[in-house]
Amino acid sequence: MSGMGSDEGENIIPFQLQFDKPIPFQIKIAEWNPEKDLLAMVTVDSKILLHRFNWQRLWTVSPGKPVTSLCWRPDGKAIAVGLEDGTIALHDVENGKLLRSLKPHTVAVVCLNWEEDGQSNMDKIENFSVYEDRTSRFFPPAPRAPKVPGLVAGDSSFMDDGEDSLAELSNTSFRKFNILCSGDQDGSICFSIFGIFQIGKINIHELSVPVQHLDEHASCKIINASIHKVALSKDLCRLVVMCTGELTDCDIKPKEEKFNVQDQHGLHCLAMDTSIFWKRKYELHQVAQQASNIEDLTEVIRASLSVMSKQWADAMKTFHDKFHSLSTLIVDNGLESSPQEEFLSLLGGARISPALNQFLVNSLGEVLLLNEATENAGLLLVQVQRFMMVLSSVVQQFSNFFNWLVRSIKYLMQEPNDQLSSYNSELLVVFLKFLYDQDPVKDLLELSEVGDSIEIDLKTIGRVKELLQFGGFQDCDFLQRTLANEFQHMEYSFKTALLMPFTTISRKISCMKLLPLCPLQLSTTQTPTPIPMSLTFYKNELSDDTPSQSGYTDYISFQIPNETFPDIPNCIGIAKGFKQNSNNEKNGYTSLEAVLLSVPNGYSCVDLSLYKDKELVLLLNKTSANSEGSGEACMMVVQTSDLPFISISRSSCLNQWELEDFKGSIVNLEMENEKVRKVPHSAIAPLAVSASRGVACVFAERRRALVYILEEDEDEEITEDK
């Protein structure tokens, strides 16, 4: 391995410094795009930034709530952002606009992991298998939601002008099956297909954790659990979880001479069986597509109802405001008639009163004020027959009234009216008697209060109940609900139906293994210091793509807190093979292997990240830095394939913390034996490493960002932004 490099005097430098630039903000989260040279960052005041590799800023987004986690969609086209209130927001990489938000948690989302199906799309006949979307047979594509300036659709989670990006987000027919995993600080883990359809949820507190101890089979529970890291395997069959909590209700009594794990707060690793995702991925793909289309349609319906309700209310307000002046004129002229009676008198050919004459000649302006409202009413997507009949009848009577009113105005002003539309006298009488000061459309549109209902005559109710005897109806109360209430009723029915696969999947996810790593000290006065940790999966060589062959090996790395084991100071723990099944486990052996690495003297670990080709990147600060200077740090790359991993025996489980077995076999890291690059500043977390692009971004305490090229790309040369 190469020794420590310097900026000058060497032809080969372990990591080439691309640039070292000041930044106006401190960063708390940073993640590279898996497909492009883009870095997403979150500032300490929770602004989301997207930068190119040359540090050109593309956009900035302020969610308005504290950001607690972030990850990329596998294709790099969207960013998932976890918020303190339990919300997960999906943003478009092109412009940062909000595509959709969901709230699967009630507390802060502390970690996110978005993984797609890594299995080949080739079937056994070697024909390319493409998912067939049959959703359109049942649910037509949703049109664009109507918009009115200043109007926001109720409970909308869409941006006003993000329809194209939203359509791409929802169209999953030709995209690899993927799942977004999210963990919160109360021990809950949620799963969302394509990041938009919630398909399962588990809580660490409620799980029965199996424990293998010699020839015994027992279980225990983890209380006061908080999730720190989750990673779904690329075959979607296993989920590795790093969490803190206390083991309790264990069926095995630990030996007296060993350090008891039970009832001790500590860091634990769990392997979850999520093979249901792989076994049912095609069915889940179909369900997710249908649920997405249903949600799109209901959102358009919700927006349409809001637009219609507002437009109709505006039209009715204009109508009543305009004709209210007639009532005032009638009173001012000393008359005791009503506006309806004045219009009926005019209709019957009687002499027009001075009040009505003044109103018609001087006050009436636009006579087609309902045209726009009538046009917008056509946006309604729920074809409720009763509503359409009422709306059609009301609009027809309004039109008839205005046709007659225009003719009357033309007659009073002695202008020709032969070219005007005709009117129906009988409908006009009905309008003046029943619709002039009433609004049946409003009654159908608006949400009704609890206990309120639309009045239906007994004859109609009797006919509906008679239909129940012939089947096809189960609800005879629908006629008493408004259209808005009917929509809520429909939306609830869909949510109830989609809850069935959610419940089924949640029950199928179980805990397979437990690995108690190390004890942690609880502090009631101080905020716990974050533990640097990293989870990833590497594909095994000479393995096929079936879950039964364990095609991927999990690697778990974490810093061991110094107060955990006084005799294991300043160490990094690495474990691998935790999720894999092994026939040897029955004989007291396990596929799980681990090793402890001792950080070089004079350095402390700031952050770490597992890198491609089974490498571990460590960010180390020099502990003897001058307080007046800028400090010093370094990056070190450790080849995990060269480390002397030791198999973990199951015989010690729950008698002691697993890492105690490795006290006598610690590997000491030496600066001259590893691949090291000096960093001329004191560094802080996070360390952002891109496995696909071969670059790393280091953040300094004094608000600087340093980007290093970990390896040269033969096909593409990345140049520094001058």
CSV table of C-alpha atoms in Angstrom, one decimal, residues 46-461:
chain,number,residue,atom,x,y,z
A,46,SER,CA,-32.2,22.5,7.1
A,47,LYS,CA,-31.8,23.9,3.7
A,48,ILE,CA,-31.4,21.3,0.9
A,49,LEU,CA,-28.7,22.2,-1.6
A,50,LEU,CA,-27.8,20.4,-4.9
A,51,HIS,CA,-24.3,21.0,-6.3
A,52,ARG,CA,-22.4,19.7,-9.3
A,53,PHE,CA,-19.0,18.2,-8.9
A,54,ASN,CA,-17.4,21.5,-9.7
A,55,TRP,CA,-19.4,23.0,-6.8
A,56,GLN,CA,-21.9,24.9,-9.1
A,57,ARG,CA,-25.1,25.2,-7.1
A,58,LEU,CA,-28.2,24.1,-9.1
A,59,TRP,CA,-30.9,24.8,-6.6
A,60,THR,CA,-31.8,25.4,-2.9
A,61,VAL,CA,-35.0,24.2,-1.2
A,62,SER,CA,-36.2,25.1,2.3
A,63,PRO,CA,-38.8,22.5,3.5
A,64,GLY,CA,-39.8,24.7,6.4
A,65,LYS,CA,-39.2,21.9,8.9
A,66,PRO,CA,-35.9,20.4,10.3
A,67,VAL,CA,-34.4,17.8,7.9
A,68,THR,CA,-33.2,14.7,9.7
A,69,SER,CA,-32.2,12.3,6.8
A,70,LEU,CA,-31.8,12.1,3.0
A,71,CYS,CA,-31.2,9.6,0.3
A,72,TRP,CA,-31.4,9.2,-3.5
A,73,ARG,CA,-33.7,7.2,-5.6
A,74,PRO,CA,-31.6,4.4,-7.2
A,75,ASP,CA,-31.9,6.0,-10.7
A,76,GLY,CA,-30.8,9.4,-9.3
A,77,LYS,CA,-33.9,11.2,-10.6
A,78,ALA,CA,-35.5,12.0,-7.2
A,79,ILE,CA,-34.4,12.7,-3.6
A,80,ALA,CA,-36.2,11.5,-0.5
A,81,VAL,CA,-35.9,13.8,2.5
A,82,GLY,CA,-36.9,12.8,6.0
A,83,LEU,CA,-38.3,15.5,8.3
A,84,GLU,CA,-38.5,15.8,12.1
A,85,ASP,CA,-42.3,15.5,12.1
A,86,GLY,CA,-42.3,12.1,10.4
A,87,THR,CA,-42.9,13.3,6.9
A,88,ILE,CA,-40.9,12.0,3.8
A,89,ALA,CA,-40.8,14.4,0.9
A,90,LEU,CA,-39.8,13.5,-2.6
A,91,HIS,CA,-38.1,16.2,-4.6
A,92,ASP,CA,-37.3,16.4,-8.4
A,93,VAL,CA,-33.6,16.4,-9.1
A,94,GLU,CA,-34.0,18.7,-12.0
A,95,ASN,CA,-35.5,21.7,-10.1
A,96,GLY,CA,-36.0,20.7,-6.5
A,97,LYS,CA,-39.7,20.9,-6.7
A,98,LEU,CA,-41.8,18.8,-4.4
A,99,LEU,CA,-43.3,15.8,-6.2
A,100,ARG,CA,-45.1,14.1,-3.4
A,101,SER,CA,-45.0,13.8,0.4
A,102,LEU,CA,-46.2,11.1,2.7
A,103,LYS,CA,-46.2,10.8,6.5
A,104,PRO,CA,-45.6,7.2,7.5
A,105,HIS,CA,-44.0,8.2,10.8
A,106,THR,CA,-45.1,10.3,13.8
A,107,VAL,CA,-41.6,11.2,14.9
A,108,ALA,CA,-38.3,12.2,13.2
A,109,VAL,CA,-37.2,10.1,10.3
A,110,VAL,CA,-33.6,9.5,11.2
A,111,CYS,CA,-32.5,7.2,8.3
A,112,LEU,CA,-33.5,6.4,4.7
A,113,ASN,CA,-32.4,3.6,2.3
A,114,TRP,CA,-33.8,3.3,-1.2
A,115,GLU,CA,-33.0,0.0,-3.0
A,116,GLU,CA,-34.1,-1.5,-6.3
A,117,ASP,CA,-34.4,-5.1,-7.3
A,118,GLY,CA,-30.9,-6.2,-8.3
A,119,GLN,CA,-32.2,-9.4,-9.9
A,120,SER,CA,-31.9,-9.8,-13.7
A,121,ASN,CA,-35.0,-9.3,-15.8
A,122,MET,CA,-34.3,-12.4,-17.8
A,123,ASP,CA,-36.6,-15.3,-17.3
A,124,LYS,CA,-35.6,-18.9,-17.5
A,125,ILE,CA,-36.4,-19.0,-21.3
A,126,GLU,CA,-34.0,-16.2,-21.7
A,127,ASN,CA,-36.7,-13.9,-22.9
A,128,PHE,CA,-36.6,-10.3,-21.6
A,129,SER,CA,-39.3,-9.9,-19.0
A,130,VAL,CA,-41.1,-6.5,-18.9
A,131,TYR,CA,-43.7,-5.8,-16.3
A,132,GLU,CA,-47.1,-5.5,-17.9
A,133,ASP,CA,-49.1,-2.6,-16.4
A,134,ARG,CA,-52.8,-3.6,-16.5
A,135,THR,CA,-53.9,-0.7,-14.4
A,136,SER,CA,-55.4,1.3,-17.3
A,137,ARG,CA,-58.0,-1.5,-17.8
A,138,PHE,CA,-59.5,-0.4,-14.5
A,139,PHE,CA,-58.3,3.1,-13.8
A,140,PRO,CA,-57.9,5.6,-16.7
A,141,PRO,CA,-54.9,8.0,-16.5
A,142,ALA,CA,-55.7,11.0,-14.4
A,143,PRO,CA,-56.0,14.4,-16.2
A,144,ARG,CA,-54.2,17.4,-14.9
A,145,ALA,CA,-55.7,18.8,-11.8
A,146,PRO,CA,-57.6,22.1,-12.4
A,147,LYS,CA,-56.1,25.2,-10.9
A,148,VAL,CA,-57.5,28.6,-9.9
A,149,PRO,CA,-55.1,31.5,-9.0
A,150,GLY,CA,-54.8,31.6,-5.2
A,151,LEU,CA,-56.6,28.3,-4.7
A,152,VAL,CA,-54.8,25.4,-3.0
A,153,ALA,CA,-56.4,21.9,-3.2
A,154,GLY,CA,-57.3,20.5,0.1
A,155,ASP,CA,-54.6,18.3,1.7
A,156,SER,CA,-52.7,18.4,-1.6
A,157,SER,CA,-49.2,17.0,-1.6
A,158,PHE,CA,-48.4,18.0,-5.2
A,159,MET,CA,-46.7,21.1,-6.5
A,160,ASP,CA,-48.8,23.3,-8.8
A,161,ASP,CA,-46.6,23.0,-11.9
A,162,GLY,CA,-44.9,19.6,-11.3
A,163,GLU,CA,-47.3,17.5,-13.4
A,164,ASP,CA,-44.7,16.2,-15.8
A,165,SER,CA,-42.3,15.1,-13.0
A,166,LEU,CA,-45.2,13.7,-11.0
A,167,ALA,CA,-46.3,11.7,-14.0
A,168,GLU,CA,-42.8,10.3,-14.3
A,169,LEU,CA,-42.8,9.5,-10.6
A,170,SER,CA,-46.1,7.6,-10.8
A,171,ASN,CA,-45.4,5.8,-14.1
A,172,THR,CA,-43.6,2.7,-12.8
A,173,SER,CA,-44.4,0.3,-15.6
A,174,PHE,CA,-41.0,0.1,-17.1
A,175,ARG,CA,-38.9,0.8,-13.9
A,176,LYS,CA,-37.2,-1.7,-11.8
A,177,PHE,CA,-39.1,-2.6,-8.7
A,178,ASN,CA,-37.7,-0.6,-5.8
A,179,ILE,CA,-38.5,0.0,-2.1
A,180,LEU,CA,-37.8,3.0,0.1
A,181,CYS,CA,-37.1,2.0,3.8
A,182,SER,CA,-37.3,4.6,6.5
A,183,GLY,CA,-36.5,4.4,10.2
A,184,ASP,CA,-37.5,6.7,13.0
A,185,GLN,CA,-36.2,7.5,16.5
A,186,ASP,CA,-39.0,5.5,18.2
A,187,GLY,CA,-38.1,2.2,16.6
A,188,SER,CA,-40.5,2.0,13.6
A,189,ILE,CA,-39.4,1.0,10.1
A,190,CYS,CA,-41.7,1.7,7.1
A,191,PHE,CA,-41.6,0.4,3.6
A,192,SER,CA,-42.9,2.2,0.5
A,193,ILE,CA,-42.9,0.8,-3.0
A,194,PHE,CA,-41.4,3.3,-5.5
A,195,GLY,CA,-41.3,5.7,-2.5
A,196,ILE,CA,-45.0,6.6,-2.9
A,197,PHE,CA,-47.1,3.5,-1.9
A,198,GLN,CA,-46.8,2.4,1.8
A,199,ILE,CA,-46.7,-1.4,1.8
A,200,GLY,CA,-45.6,-2.3,5.3
A,201,LYS,CA,-44.5,-1.2,8.8
A,202,ILE,CA,-42.8,-2.8,11.7
A,203,ASN,CA,-41.8,-1.7,15.2
A,204,ILE,CA,-38.7,-3.0,16.8
A,205,HIS,CA,-40.4,-2.9,20.2
A,206,GLU,CA,-43.1,-5.3,19.1
A,207,LEU,CA,-40.8,-7.9,17.4
A,208,SER,CA,-39.9,-11.2,19.0
A,209,VAL,CA,-36.2,-11.5,18.4
A,210,PRO,CA,-35.0,-15.1,18.1
A,211,VAL,CA,-31.8,-16.0,19.9
A,212,GLN,CA,-29.8,-19.2,19.3
A,213,HIS,CA,-27.9,-20.3,22.4
A,214,LEU,CA,-26.1,-23.7,22.2
A,215,ASP,CA,-28.9,-26.2,21.8
A,216,GLU,CA,-31.6,-23.8,23.0
A,217,HIS,CA,-34.0,-21.7,21.0
A,218,ALA,CA,-35.3,-18.6,22.8
A,219,SER,CA,-36.4,-15.0,22.1
A,220,CYS,CA,-36.3,-11.6,23.6
A,221,LYS,CA,-37.5,-8.1,22.9
A,222,ILE,CA,-35.8,-4.7,22.5
A,223,ILE,CA,-37.3,-1.8,24.4
A,224,ASN,CA,-36.6,1.9,24.1
A,225,ALA,CA,-35.3,1.2,20.6
A,226,SER,CA,-34.2,3.9,18.2
A,227,ILE,CA,-33.2,3.2,14.6
A,228,HIS,CA,-29.8,4.5,13.4
A,229,LYS,CA,-29.3,2.8,10.1
A,230,VAL,CA,-31.2,0.5,7.7
A,231,ALA,CA,-30.0,-1.2,4.6
A,232,LEU,CA,-32.0,-3.4,2.3
A,233,SER,CA,-30.2,-6.1,0.3
A,234,LYS,CA,-30.2,-5.8,-3.5
A,235,ASP,CA,-32.2,-9.0,-3.8
A,236,LEU,CA,-34.8,-7.3,-1.4
A,237,CYS,CA,-34.8,-10.4,0.8
A,238,ARG,CA,-32.9,-9.1,3.9
A,239,LEU,CA,-32.9,-5.9,5.9
A,240,VAL,CA,-30.0,-5.1,8.2
A,241,VAL,CA,-30.9,-2.7,11.0
A,242,MET,CA,-28.6,-0.9,13.4
A,243,CYS,CA,-30.4,0.3,16.5
A,244,THR,CA,-29.9,1.2,20.1
A,245,GLY,CA,-32.1,-0.2,22.9
A,246,GLU,CA,-32.3,-2.6,25.8
A,247,LEU,CA,-32.7,-6.4,25.5
A,248,THR,CA,-35.4,-7.7,27.9
A,249,ASP,CA,-37.7,-10.7,28.4
A,250,CYS,CA,-34.9,-13.1,27.4
A,251,ASP,CA,-35.7,-16.7,28.0
A,252,ILE,CA,-32.0,-17.6,28.6
A,253,LYS,CA,-30.4,-17.0,31.9
A,254,PRO,CA,-26.8,-15.6,31.4
A,255,LYS,CA,-23.9,-17.1,33.2
A,256,GLU,CA,-22.7,-15.3,36.3
A,257,GLU,CA,-19.1,-14.9,35.1
A,258,LYS,CA,-20.0,-13.2,31.9
A,259,PHE,CA,-21.1,-9.6,31.3
A,260,ASN,CA,-24.9,-9.7,31.1
A,261,VAL,CA,-26.3,-8.2,27.9
A,262,GLN,CA,-29.9,-8.3,29.2
A,263,ASP,CA,-31.4,-5.1,30.5
A,264,GLN,CA,-28.3,-3.2,29.3
A,265,HIS,CA,-28.7,-0.3,26.9
A,266,GLY,CA,-26.5,-0.9,23.9
A,267,LEU,CA,-25.9,-1.0,20.1
A,268,HIS,CA,-27.5,-3.9,18.4
A,269,CYS,CA,-27.7,-5.3,14.8
A,270,LEU,CA,-30.8,-7.1,13.5
A,271,ALA,CA,-31.3,-9.1,10.4
A,272,MET,CA,-34.9,-9.0,9.1
A,273,ASP,CA,-36.5,-11.4,6.7
A,274,THR,CA,-38.1,-9.3,3.9
A,275,SER,CA,-38.2,-12.1,1.3
A,276,ILE,CA,-41.9,-11.4,0.8
A,277,PHE,CA,-40.8,-8.4,-1.3
A,278,TRP,CA,-38.9,-10.7,-3.7
A,279,LYS,CA,-41.5,-13.5,-3.7
A,280,ARG,CA,-44.4,-11.1,-4.5
A,281,LYS,CA,-42.6,-8.3,-6.3
A,282,TYR,CA,-44.8,-8.6,-9.5
A,283,GLU,CA,-48.0,-8.6,-7.5
A,284,LEU,CA,-46.8,-5.7,-5.3
A,285,HIS,CA,-45.7,-3.8,-8.5
A,286,GLN,CA,-49.3,-4.2,-9.8
A,287,VAL,CA,-50.8,-3.1,-6.5
A,288,ALA,CA,-48.5,-0.1,-6.2
A,289,GLN,CA,-49.3,1.0,-9.7
A,290,GLN,CA,-53.0,0.8,-9.1
A,291,ALA,CA,-52.8,2.6,-5.8
A,292,SER,CA,-50.7,5.3,-7.4
A,293,ASN,CA,-53.3,5.8,-10.2
A,294,ILE,CA,-56.1,5.8,-7.6
A,295,GLU,CA,-54.3,8.4,-5.6
A,296,ASP,CA,-53.7,10.5,-8.7
A,297,LEU,CA,-57.4,10.3,-9.6
A,298,THR,CA,-58.6,11.1,-6.1
A,299,GLU,CA,-56.3,14.1,-6.0
A,300,VAL,CA,-57.7,15.4,-9.3
A,301,ILE,CA,-61.2,14.9,-8.0
A,302,ARG,CA,-60.4,16.7,-4.7
A,303,ALA,CA,-58.9,19.6,-6.7
A,304,SER,CA,-61.9,19.6,-9.0
A,305,LEU,CA,-64.4,19.7,-6.2
A,306,SER,CA,-62.5,22.6,-4.6
A,307,VAL,CA,-62.5,24.5,-7.9
A,308,MET,CA,-66.1,23.8,-8.6
A,309,SER,CA,-67.2,24.8,-5.1
A,310,LYS,CA,-65.2,28.0,-5.2
A,311,GLN,CA,-66.4,28.9,-8.7
A,312,TRP,CA,-70.0,28.2,-7.9
A,313,ALA,CA,-69.8,30.2,-4.7
A,314,ASP,CA,-68.2,33.1,-6.5
A,315,ALA,CA,-70.9,33.0,-9.2
A,316,MET,CA,-73.7,32.9,-6.6
A,317,LYS,CA,-72.2,35.7,-4.7
A,318,THR,CA,-72.0,37.8,-7.8
A,319,PHE,CA,-75.6,37.0,-8.6
A,320,HIS,CA,-76.9,37.8,-5.2
A,321,ASP,CA,-74.8,40.9,-4.8
A,322,LYS,CA,-76.1,42.2,-8.2
A,323,PHE,CA,-79.7,41.5,-7.5
A,324,HIS,CA,-79.6,42.7,-3.9
A,325,SER,CA,-79.8,46.3,-5.1
A,326,LEU,CA,-83.3,45.5,-6.5
A,327,SER,CA,-84.5,44.8,-2.9
A,328,THR,CA,-83.1,48.1,-1.8
A,329,LEU,CA,-84.8,50.0,-4.7
A,330,ILE,CA,-88.1,48.4,-3.9
A,331,VAL,CA,-87.9,49.6,-0.3
A,332,ASP,CA,-86.7,53.0,-1.3
A,333,ASN,CA,-89.8,53.3,-3.6
A,334,GLY,CA,-92.1,52.4,-0.7
A,335,LEU,CA,-93.2,49.1,-2.2
A,336,GLU,CA,-93.9,46.0,-0.2
A,337,SER,CA,-93.3,43.4,-3.0
A,338,SER,CA,-90.4,41.0,-3.3
A,339,PRO,CA,-88.0,40.9,-6.2
A,340,GLN,CA,-89.6,37.6,-7.3
A,341,GLU,CA,-93.0,39.2,-7.4
A,342,GLU,CA,-91.7,42.1,-9.4
A,343,PHE,CA,-90.2,39.8,-12.0
A,344,LEU,CA,-93.4,37.7,-12.1
A,345,SER,CA,-95.4,40.9,-12.7
A,346,LEU,CA,-93.1,41.7,-15.6
A,347,LEU,CA,-93.5,38.2,-17.0
A,348,GLY,CA,-97.3,38.5,-16.9
A,349,GLY,CA,-97.3,41.7,-18.9
A,350,ALA,CA,-98.3,44.0,-16.1
A,351,ARG,CA,-97.0,47.5,-15.8
A,352,ILE,CA,-93.4,47.6,-14.6
A,353,SER,CA,-92.7,49.3,-11.3
A,354,PRO,CA,-90.2,52.3,-11.1
A,355,ALA,CA,-87.9,50.2,-8.9
A,356,LEU,CA,-87.6,47.3,-11.4
A,357,ASN,CA,-87.3,49.7,-14.3
A,358,GLN,CA,-84.4,51.5,-12.6
A,359,PHE,CA,-82.7,48.3,-11.7
A,360,LEU,CA,-82.9,46.8,-15.2
A,361,VAL,CA,-81.8,50.0,-17.0
A,362,ASN,CA,-79.1,51.2,-14.7
A,363,SER,CA,-77.8,48.3,-12.5
A,364,LEU,CA,-77.7,45.2,-14.6
A,365,GLY,CA,-74.2,44.7,-16.2
A,366,GLU,CA,-73.0,41.3,-17.3
A,367,VAL,CA,-75.8,38.9,-18.1
A,368,LEU,CA,-73.7,35.9,-18.8
A,369,LEU,CA,-71.9,35.7,-15.4
A,370,LEU,CA,-72.6,32.0,-15.1
A,371,ASN,CA,-70.9,30.9,-18.3
A,372,GLU,CA,-67.5,30.5,-16.7
A,373,ALA,CA,-68.9,28.7,-13.6
A,374,THR,CA,-70.9,26.4,-15.9
A,375,GLU,CA,-67.7,25.6,-17.9
A,376,ASN,CA,-65.7,24.8,-14.8
A,377,ALA,CA,-68.5,22.6,-13.5
A,378,GLY,CA,-67.6,20.3,-16.4
A,379,LEU,CA,-64.3,19.5,-14.5
A,380,LEU,CA,-66.2,17.2,-12.2
A,381,LEU,CA,-64.9,13.7,-12.6
A,382,VAL,CA,-67.2,11.8,-10.3
A,383,GLN,CA,-70.2,11.1,-12.5
A,384,VAL,CA,-72.8,11.2,-9.8
A,385,GLN,CA,-76.1,11.1,-11.6
A,386,ARG,CA,-78.1,13.0,-9.1
A,387,PHE,CA,-75.7,15.8,-9.0
A,388,MET,CA,-75.4,16.1,-12.7
A,389,MET,CA,-79.2,16.1,-13.0
A,390,VAL,CA,-79.5,18.9,-10.4
A,391,LEU,CA,-76.7,20.9,-11.9
A,392,SER,CA,-78.0,20.6,-15.4
A,393,SER,CA,-81.5,21.6,-14.3
A,394,VAL,CA,-80.2,24.6,-12.3
A,395,VAL,CA,-78.0,25.8,-15.1
A,396,GLN,CA,-80.8,25.4,-17.6
A,397,GLN,CA,-83.1,27.5,-15.4
A,398,PHE,CA,-80.5,30.2,-14.8
A,399,SER,CA,-79.9,30.4,-18.6
A,400,ASN,CA,-83.6,30.6,-19.2
A,401,PHE,CA,-84.0,33.4,-16.6
A,402,PHE,CA,-81.1,35.4,-18.2
A,403,ASN,CA,-82.5,34.9,-21.7
A,404,TRP,CA,-85.8,36.3,-20.6
A,405,LEU,CA,-84.1,39.1,-18.7
A,406,VAL,CA,-82.0,40.2,-21.8
A,407,ARG,CA,-85.2,40.2,-23.9
A,408,SER,CA,-86.9,42.4,-21.2
A,409,ILE,CA,-84.0,44.8,-21.1
A,410,LYS,CA,-84.0,45.1,-24.9
A,411,TYR,CA,-87.7,45.7,-24.9
A,412,LEU,CA,-87.5,48.4,-22.2
A,413,MET,CA,-84.7,50.1,-24.1
A,414,GLN,CA,-86.7,49.8,-27.3
A,415,GLU,CA,-84.0,47.7,-29.0
A,416,PRO,CA,-84.7,44.8,-31.4
A,417,ASN,CA,-84.5,41.4,-29.7
A,418,ASP,CA,-85.4,39.0,-32.5
A,419,GLN,CA,-81.9,37.5,-32.6
A,420,LEU,CA,-81.9,36.6,-28.9
A,421,SER,CA,-82.5,33.1,-27.5
A,422,SER,CA,-86.0,32.2,-26.6
A,423,TYR,CA,-87.2,31.4,-23.1
A,424,ASN,CA,-89.7,29.1,-21.4
A,425,SER,CA,-92.3,30.9,-19.3
A,426,GLU,CA,-93.0,27.8,-17.2
A,427,LEU,CA,-89.4,27.3,-16.2
A,428,LEU,CA,-89.1,31.0,-15.5
A,429,VAL,CA,-92.0,30.8,-13.0
A,430,VAL,CA,-90.3,27.7,-11.3
A,431,PHE,CA,-87.0,29.6,-11.1
A,432,LEU,CA,-88.5,32.7,-9.5
A,433,LYS,CA,-90.5,30.6,-7.0
A,434,PHE,CA,-88.0,28.0,-6.0
A,435,LEU,CA,-84.4,29.0,-7.1
A,436,TYR,CA,-84.1,32.7,-6.9
A,437,ASP,CA,-83.1,32.7,-3.3
A,438,GLN,CA,-82.1,29.1,-2.9
A,439,ASP,CA,-79.0,27.1,-4.0
A,440,PRO,CA,-79.4,23.3,-4.3
A,441,VAL,CA,-76.1,23.0,-6.1
A,442,LYS,CA,-74.2,24.4,-3.0
A,443,ASP,CA,-76.0,21.9,-0.8
A,444,LEU,CA,-74.7,19.0,-2.9
A,445,LEU,CA,-71.1,20.3,-3.2
A,446,GLU,CA,-70.1,21.3,0.3
A,447,LEU,CA,-69.1,19.1,3.1
A,448,SER,CA,-72.0,18.6,5.6
A,449,GLU,CA,-71.6,18.7,9.3
A,450,VAL,CA,-71.8,15.5,11.4
A,451,GLY,CA,-75.5,14.7,11.8
A,452,ASP,CA,-76.6,16.9,8.9
A,453,SER,CA,-77.9,15.4,5.7
A,454,ILE,CA,-79.7,16.3,2.5
A,455,GLU,CA,-83.5,16.0,2.9
A,456,ILE,CA,-84.9,13.2,0.7
A,457,ASP,CA,-88.6,12.5,0.4
A,458,LEU,CA,-90.0,9.3,1.8
A,459,LYS,CA,-91.1,8.0,-1.5
A,460,THR,CA,-87.6,8.1,-2.9
A,461,ILE,CA,-86.2,6.5,0.2
